[in-house]
C-alpha positions as CSV (number, residue, x, y, z in Angstrom):
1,X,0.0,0.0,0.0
2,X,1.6,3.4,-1.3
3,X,0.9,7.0,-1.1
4,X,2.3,8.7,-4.1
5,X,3.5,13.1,-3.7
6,X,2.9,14.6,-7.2
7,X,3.5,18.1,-7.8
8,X,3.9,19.2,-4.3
9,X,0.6,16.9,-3.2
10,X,-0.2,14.2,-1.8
11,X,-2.4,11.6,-3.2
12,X,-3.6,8.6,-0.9
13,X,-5.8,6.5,-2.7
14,X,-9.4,5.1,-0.7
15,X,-12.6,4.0,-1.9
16,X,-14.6,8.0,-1.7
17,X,-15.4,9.6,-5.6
18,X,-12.3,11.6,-5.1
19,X,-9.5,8.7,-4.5
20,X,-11.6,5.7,-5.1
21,X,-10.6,3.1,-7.9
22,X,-11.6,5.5,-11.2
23,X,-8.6,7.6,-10.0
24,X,-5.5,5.5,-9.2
25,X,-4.6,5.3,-12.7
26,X,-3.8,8.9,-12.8
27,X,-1.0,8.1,-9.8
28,X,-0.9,4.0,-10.0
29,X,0.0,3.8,-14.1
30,X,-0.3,-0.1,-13.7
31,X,-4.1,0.1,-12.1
32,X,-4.9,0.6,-15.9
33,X,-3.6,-2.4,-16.8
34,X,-4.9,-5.8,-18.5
35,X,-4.4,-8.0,-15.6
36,X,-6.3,-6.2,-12.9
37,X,-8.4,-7.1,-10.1
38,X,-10.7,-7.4,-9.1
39,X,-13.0,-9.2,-11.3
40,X,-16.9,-10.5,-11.5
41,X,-16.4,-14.2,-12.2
42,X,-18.6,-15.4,-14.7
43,X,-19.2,-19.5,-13.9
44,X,-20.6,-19.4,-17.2
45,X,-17.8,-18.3,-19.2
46,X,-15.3,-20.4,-17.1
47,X,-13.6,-23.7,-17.8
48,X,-13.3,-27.1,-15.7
49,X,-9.8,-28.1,-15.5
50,X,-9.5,-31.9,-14.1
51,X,-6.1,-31.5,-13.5
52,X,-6.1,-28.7,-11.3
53,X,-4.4,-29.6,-8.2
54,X,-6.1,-29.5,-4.7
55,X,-5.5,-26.8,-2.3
56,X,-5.0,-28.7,1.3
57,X,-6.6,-27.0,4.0
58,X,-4.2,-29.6,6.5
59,X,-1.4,-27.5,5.2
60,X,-3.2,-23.9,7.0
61,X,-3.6,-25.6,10.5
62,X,-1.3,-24.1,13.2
63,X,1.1,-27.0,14.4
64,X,0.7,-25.5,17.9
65,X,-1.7,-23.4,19.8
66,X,1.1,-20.5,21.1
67,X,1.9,-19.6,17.7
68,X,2.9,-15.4,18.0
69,X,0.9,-13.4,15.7
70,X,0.7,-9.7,15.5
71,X,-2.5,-7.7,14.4
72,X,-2.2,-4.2,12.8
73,X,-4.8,-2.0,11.8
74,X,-2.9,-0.5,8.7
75,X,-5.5,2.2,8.1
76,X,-7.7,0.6,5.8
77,X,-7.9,-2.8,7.0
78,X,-6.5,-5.6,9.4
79,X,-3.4,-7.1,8.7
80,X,-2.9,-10.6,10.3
81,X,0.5,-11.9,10.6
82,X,2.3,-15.5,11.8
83,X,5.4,-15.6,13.6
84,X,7.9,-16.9,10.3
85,X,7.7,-20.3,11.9
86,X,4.2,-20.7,11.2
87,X,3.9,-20.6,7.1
88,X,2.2,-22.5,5.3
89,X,3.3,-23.6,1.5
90,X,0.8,-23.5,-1.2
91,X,1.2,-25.7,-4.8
92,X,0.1,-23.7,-7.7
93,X,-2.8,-25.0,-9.3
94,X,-1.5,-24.8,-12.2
95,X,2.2,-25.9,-11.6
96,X,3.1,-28.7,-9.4
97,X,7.0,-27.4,-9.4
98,X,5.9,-23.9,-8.0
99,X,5.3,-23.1,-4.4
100,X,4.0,-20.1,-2.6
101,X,4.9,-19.6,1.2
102,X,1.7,-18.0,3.3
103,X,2.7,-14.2,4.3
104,X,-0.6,-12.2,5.7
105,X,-4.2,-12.7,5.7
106,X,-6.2,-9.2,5.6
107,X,-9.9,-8.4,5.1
108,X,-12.2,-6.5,3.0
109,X,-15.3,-5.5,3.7
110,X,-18.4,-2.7,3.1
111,X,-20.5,-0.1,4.4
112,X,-23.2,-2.7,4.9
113,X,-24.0,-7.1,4.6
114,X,-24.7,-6.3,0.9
115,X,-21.7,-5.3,-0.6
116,X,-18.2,-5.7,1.1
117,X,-16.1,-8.3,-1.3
118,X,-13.8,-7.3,-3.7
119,X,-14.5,-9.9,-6.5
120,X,-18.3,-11.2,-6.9
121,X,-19.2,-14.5,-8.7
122,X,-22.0,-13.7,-11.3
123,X,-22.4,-10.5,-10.1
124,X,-23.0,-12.0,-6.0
125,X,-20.8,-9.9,-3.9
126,X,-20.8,-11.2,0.2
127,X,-20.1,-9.0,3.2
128,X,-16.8,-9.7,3.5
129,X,-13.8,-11.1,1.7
130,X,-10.6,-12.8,3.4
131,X,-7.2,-12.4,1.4
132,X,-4.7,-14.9,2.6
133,X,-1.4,-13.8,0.5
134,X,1.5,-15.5,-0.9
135,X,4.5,-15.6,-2.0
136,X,6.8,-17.1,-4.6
137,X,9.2,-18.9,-2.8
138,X,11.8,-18.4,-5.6
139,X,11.7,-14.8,-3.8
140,X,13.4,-13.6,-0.9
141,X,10.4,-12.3,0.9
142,X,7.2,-11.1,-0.3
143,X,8.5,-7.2,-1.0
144,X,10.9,-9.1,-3.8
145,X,8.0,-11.1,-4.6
146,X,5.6,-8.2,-5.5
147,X,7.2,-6.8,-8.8
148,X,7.4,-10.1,-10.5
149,X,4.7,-11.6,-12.9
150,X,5.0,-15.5,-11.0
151,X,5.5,-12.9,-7.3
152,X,2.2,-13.8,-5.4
153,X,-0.7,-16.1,-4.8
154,X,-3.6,-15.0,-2.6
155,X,-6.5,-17.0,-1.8
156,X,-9.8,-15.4,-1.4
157,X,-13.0,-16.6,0.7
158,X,-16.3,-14.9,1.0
159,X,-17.9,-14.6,3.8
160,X,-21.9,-14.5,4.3
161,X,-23.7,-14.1,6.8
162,X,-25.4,-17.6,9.1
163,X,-23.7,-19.4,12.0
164,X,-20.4,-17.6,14.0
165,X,-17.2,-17.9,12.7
166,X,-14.4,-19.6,15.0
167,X,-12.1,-17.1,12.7
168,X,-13.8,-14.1,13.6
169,X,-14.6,-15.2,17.5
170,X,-10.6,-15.0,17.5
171,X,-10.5,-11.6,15.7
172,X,-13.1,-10.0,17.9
173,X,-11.2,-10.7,21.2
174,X,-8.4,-8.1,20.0
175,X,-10.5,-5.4,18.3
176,X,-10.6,-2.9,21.0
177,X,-7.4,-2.8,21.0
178,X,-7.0,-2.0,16.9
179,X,-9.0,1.0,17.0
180,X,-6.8,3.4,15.3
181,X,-4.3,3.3,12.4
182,X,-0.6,1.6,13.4
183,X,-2.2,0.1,16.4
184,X,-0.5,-3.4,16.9
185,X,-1.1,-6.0,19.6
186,X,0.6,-9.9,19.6
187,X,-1.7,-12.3,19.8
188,X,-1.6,-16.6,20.3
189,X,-3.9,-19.1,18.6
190,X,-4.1,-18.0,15.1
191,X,-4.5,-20.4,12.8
192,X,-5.3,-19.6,8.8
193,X,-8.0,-22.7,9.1
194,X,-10.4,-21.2,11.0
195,X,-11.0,-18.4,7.9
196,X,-11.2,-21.2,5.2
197,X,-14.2,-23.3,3.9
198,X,-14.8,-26.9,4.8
199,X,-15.2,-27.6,1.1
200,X,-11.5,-26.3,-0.5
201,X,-11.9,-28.9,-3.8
202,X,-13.7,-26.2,-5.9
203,X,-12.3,-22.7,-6.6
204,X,-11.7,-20.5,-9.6
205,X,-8.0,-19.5,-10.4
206,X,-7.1,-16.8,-12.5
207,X,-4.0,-14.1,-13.2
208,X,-5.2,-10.7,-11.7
209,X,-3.3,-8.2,-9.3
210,X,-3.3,-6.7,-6.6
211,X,-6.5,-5.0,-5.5
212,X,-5.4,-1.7,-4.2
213,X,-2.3,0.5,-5.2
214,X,0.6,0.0,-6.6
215,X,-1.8,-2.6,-8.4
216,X,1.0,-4.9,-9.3
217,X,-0.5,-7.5,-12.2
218,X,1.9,-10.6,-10.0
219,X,-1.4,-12.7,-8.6
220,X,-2.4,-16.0,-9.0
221,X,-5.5,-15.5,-7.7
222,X,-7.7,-18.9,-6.1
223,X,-11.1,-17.9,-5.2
224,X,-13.0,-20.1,-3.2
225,X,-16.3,-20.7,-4.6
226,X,-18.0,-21.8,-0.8
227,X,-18.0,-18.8,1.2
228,X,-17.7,-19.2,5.1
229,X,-20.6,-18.0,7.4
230,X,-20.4,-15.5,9.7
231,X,-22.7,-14.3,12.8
232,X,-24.3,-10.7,12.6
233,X,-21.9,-9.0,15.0
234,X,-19.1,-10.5,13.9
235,X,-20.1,-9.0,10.2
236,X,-19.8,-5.9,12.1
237,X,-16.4,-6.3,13.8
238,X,-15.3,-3.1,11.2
239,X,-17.7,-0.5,13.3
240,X,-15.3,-1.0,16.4
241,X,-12.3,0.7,13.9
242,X,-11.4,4.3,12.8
243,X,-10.0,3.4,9.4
């Protein structure tokens, strides 16, 4: 996430009329590109691939409960992150011989249950949407990662709204204490399975980008076509922040 100066001003991009997506091109060259992201997936237009390979959920459960994990509200979201110990490797899809190491998991979400996900499938959109991001592990670490067309994997899941989320129960605990922008508390008993589906064996993948600026075109993107359920108050975990 960037804030770009340009002719003795200061641009930072958002979601309002003024800085919202129609406008990061001006500052962001490669938000105009062909690869971008987010995207309305058409299950119409797509194609089955048999040999896609499976995305193990086994591989996202925490070995052990005391894992250290530090929460930041980073202004315009929450930014979950696993002690290096803890990461999880993901097989491309697509490529058996390439492997992406786990890095972050973040949310995105709306002003109401309606509309809160970046990508929709046929035009659906759910109140939230989980990024779990990746990295190639031919890369040094994920800022190395970024700028390259194989750099990143992130898997997304929707979240609707129906029974609690052991996920979210987790998240809620910390939240009054990630008010503000840059706050940061260290947390145990994180685990990326508890913000993934019980059904991982269908998904759309796709090349895309990143969502928000600098809009790098490096994703493989693996959408999850089951969305997890979430309770009513846990949907609205995003009133407790000032972002």
């Amino acid at each position: 996430m960037s804030d770009v100066t340009r002719h003795g001003s200061t641009f930072v991009w958002g979601y309002g009329s003024d800085n919202g997506p129609s406008k990061w091109g001006q500052y962001y060259p490669i938000c105009l590109g062909k690869r971008q992201s987010p995207i309305n997936i058409d299950s119409l237009r797509t194609t089955f691939n048999p040999k896609l390979e499976h995305i193990q959920a086994s591989h996202y459960i925490s070995p052990q409960p005391n894992i250290k994990t530090t929460l930041t509200n980073i202004g315009k979201s929450i930014f979950i992150q696993p002690a290096i110990d803890y990461s999880p490797v993901l097989v491309d899809p697509l490529n058996s011989g390439v492997f992406y190491r786990a890095h972050h998991l973040h949310f995105h979400w709306g002003a109401s249950d309606n509309y809160g996900s970046e990508n929709a499938i046929d035009n659906k959109y759910y109140p939230i949407e989980i990024h779990i991001v990746h990295y190639n592990i031919k890369y040094q670490n994920v800022l190395q990662a970024i700028p390259k067309p194989d750099g990143l994997a992130v898997i997304g899941i929707f979240a609707k709204i129906g029974e609690g989320s052991a996920g979210f129960s987790w998240l809620l605990q910390y939240m009054q204490k990630l008010q503000y922008k840059d706050e940061t508390v260290t947390a145990n008993g994180f685990s990326y399975s508890s913000f993934l589906p019980k059904d991982m064996s269908k998904y759309f993948t796709f090349p895309g980008s990143l969502t928000t600026p600098l809009c790098e075109e490096s994703v493989r993107w693996i959408v999850m076509e089951e969305p997890i359920t979430i309770s009513s108050q846990q949907s609205s975990f995003n009133l407790i922040l000032h972002v």
